[in-house]
């Protein structure tokens, strides 16, 4: 998520959208009533994600970055032989 705030002496809640770009993500979300925008993705990869707010009539645009670390899932590889057991000289499918 990204939160956009108006710096003092300004006030109010910014409106508009935030675009999230980076490895495996290119999504835009609308700011809610608190100035926060979030996206959900299943394609994010490790690397730098940039959140860019283009601004509205009362708030200038801005951007920030964060490092995303996505760990690879554990896997298991299983090998089987057919037939099992086999005898010497017999063809075996693996």
mmCIF file of C-alpha atoms in Angstrom:
data_model
loop_
_atom_site.group_PDB
_atom_site.id
_atom_site.type_symbol
_atom_site.label_atom_id
_atom_site.label_comp_id
_atom_site.label_asym_id
_atom_site.label_seq_id
_atom_site.Cartn_x
_atom_site.Cartn_y
_atom_site.Cartn_z
ATOM 1 C CA UNK A 1 0.000 0.000 0.000
ATOM 2 C CA UNK A 2 0.997 3.624 -0.432
ATOM 3 C CA UNK A 3 -0.208 6.500 1.711
ATOM 4 C CA UNK A 4 -0.236 10.007 0.242
ATOM 5 C CA UNK A 5 -0.332 12.972 2.621
ATOM 6 C CA UNK A 6 -0.299 16.722 2.093
ATOM 7 C CA UNK A 7 2.682 18.403 3.742
ATOM 8 C CA UNK A 8 2.121 21.372 6.100
ATOM 9 C CA UNK A 9 1.078 24.105 5.874
ATOM 10 C CA UNK A 10 -1.347 22.455 3.421
ATOM 11 C CA UNK A 11 -4.194 20.292 4.647
ATOM 12 C CA UNK A 12 -6.793 17.844 3.453
ATOM 13 C CA UNK A 13 -6.779 14.390 1.938
ATOM 14 C CA UNK A 14 -5.361 13.990 -1.571
ATOM 15 C CA UNK A 15 -7.476 12.373 -4.280
ATOM 16 C CA UNK A 16 -6.589 10.485 -7.435
ATOM 17 C CA UNK A 17 -4.579 7.366 -8.096
ATOM 18 C CA UNK A 18 -1.257 5.735 -7.309
ATOM 19 C CA UNK A 19 0.533 3.585 -9.871
ATOM 20 C CA UNK A 20 2.736 0.757 -8.614
ATOM 21 C CA UNK A 21 5.490 -0.359 -11.005
ATOM 22 C CA UNK A 22 8.303 -2.839 -10.637
ATOM 23 C CA UNK A 23 9.282 -6.410 -11.464
ATOM 24 C CA UNK A 24 6.038 -8.270 -12.064
ATOM 25 C CA UNK A 25 3.701 -5.388 -11.168
ATOM 26 C CA UNK A 26 2.159 -2.521 -13.132
ATOM 27 C CA UNK A 27 -1.094 -1.681 -11.354
ATOM 28 C CA UNK A 28 -3.043 1.474 -10.525
ATOM 29 C CA UNK A 29 -5.231 1.965 -7.452
ATOM 30 C CA UNK A 30 -7.514 4.806 -6.357
ATOM 31 C CA UNK A 31 -6.771 6.603 -3.095
ATOM 32 C CA UNK A 32 -9.363 5.909 -0.410
ATOM 33 C CA UNK A 33 -10.821 8.418 2.070
ATOM 34 C CA UNK A 34 -7.657 8.196 4.193
ATOM 35 C CA UNK A 35 -5.261 8.807 1.292
ATOM 36 C CA UNK A 36 -4.205 5.180 0.976
ATOM 37 C CA UNK A 37 -4.063 3.038 -2.175
ATOM 38 C CA UNK A 38 -3.328 -0.701 -2.286
ATOM 39 C CA UNK A 39 -2.977 -3.353 -4.965
ATOM 40 C CA UNK A 40 -2.930 -7.130 -4.728
ATOM 41 C CA UNK A 41 -0.870 -9.192 -7.153
ATOM 42 C CA UNK A 42 0.365 -12.742 -7.549
ATOM 43 C CA UNK A 43 3.060 -11.808 -10.090
ATOM 44 C CA UNK A 44 5.388 -9.676 -7.937
ATOM 45 C CA UNK A 45 9.088 -10.528 -8.164
ATOM 46 C CA UNK A 46 11.943 -9.395 -5.926
ATOM 47 C CA UNK A 47 13.212 -5.904 -6.680
ATOM 48 C CA UNK A 48 12.375 -2.219 -6.382
ATOM 49 C CA UNK A 49 8.695 -1.222 -6.486
ATOM 50 C CA UNK A 50 7.868 2.414 -7.220
ATOM 51 C CA UNK A 51 4.607 4.054 -6.118
ATOM 52 C CA UNK A 52 3.826 7.167 -8.162
ATOM 53 C CA UNK A 53 1.130 9.708 -7.304
ATOM 54 C CA UNK A 54 0.460 12.161 -10.139
ATOM 55 C CA UNK A 55 -1.272 14.752 -7.963
ATOM 56 C CA UNK A 56 -4.654 16.473 -8.017
ATOM 57 C CA UNK A 57 -5.844 20.097 -8.118
ATOM 58 C CA UNK A 58 -4.592 20.756 -4.565
ATOM 59 C CA UNK A 59 -1.715 18.295 -4.146
ATOM 60 C CA UNK A 60 1.503 17.958 -6.120
ATOM 61 C CA UNK A 61 2.641 14.598 -7.427
ATOM 62 C CA UNK A 62 5.257 12.512 -5.651
ATOM 63 C CA UNK A 63 6.780 9.049 -5.660
ATOM 64 C CA UNK A 64 8.638 6.667 -3.391
ATOM 65 C CA UNK A 65 10.262 3.245 -3.643
ATOM 66 C CA UNK A 66 10.385 0.111 -1.529
ATOM 67 C CA UNK A 67 12.327 -3.115 -1.860
ATOM 68 C CA UNK A 68 10.204 -6.234 -2.295
ATOM 69 C CA UNK A 69 11.679 -9.612 -1.392
ATOM 70 C CA UNK A 70 9.777 -12.596 -2.743
ATOM 71 C CA UNK A 71 11.034 -15.991 -1.600
ATOM 72 C CA UNK A 72 10.671 -18.943 -3.945
ATOM 73 C CA UNK A 73 8.389 -21.718 -2.743
ATOM 74 C CA UNK A 74 9.927 -25.021 -1.678
ATOM 75 C CA UNK A 75 9.499 -27.896 -4.135
ATOM 76 C CA UNK A 76 9.867 -31.661 -4.028
ATOM 77 C CA UNK A 77 10.987 -33.803 -6.970
ATOM 78 C CA UNK A 78 10.144 -37.502 -6.906
ATOM 79 C CA UNK A 79 11.576 -40.100 -9.290
ATOM 80 C CA UNK A 80 9.870 -43.451 -9.841
ATOM 81 C CA UNK A 81 10.890 -46.509 -11.833
ATOM 82 C CA UNK A 82 8.509 -48.845 -13.665
ATOM 83 C CA UNK A 83 8.703 -51.719 -13.159
ATOM 84 C CA UNK A 84 9.952 -51.560 -9.619
ATOM 85 C CA UNK A 85 11.679 -53.783 -8.761
ATOM 86 C CA UNK A 86 13.307 -54.684 -12.076
ATOM 87 C CA UNK A 87 15.745 -57.400 -13.070
ATOM 88 C CA UNK A 88 19.116 -57.134 -14.759
ATOM 89 C CA UNK A 89 18.748 -56.362 -18.479
ATOM 90 C CA UNK A 90 15.058 -55.360 -18.220
ATOM 91 C CA UNK A 91 13.907 -52.024 -19.693
ATOM 92 C CA UNK A 92 12.940 -49.538 -17.008
ATOM 93 C CA UNK A 93 10.917 -46.361 -17.512
ATOM 94 C CA UNK A 94 11.976 -43.519 -15.243
#
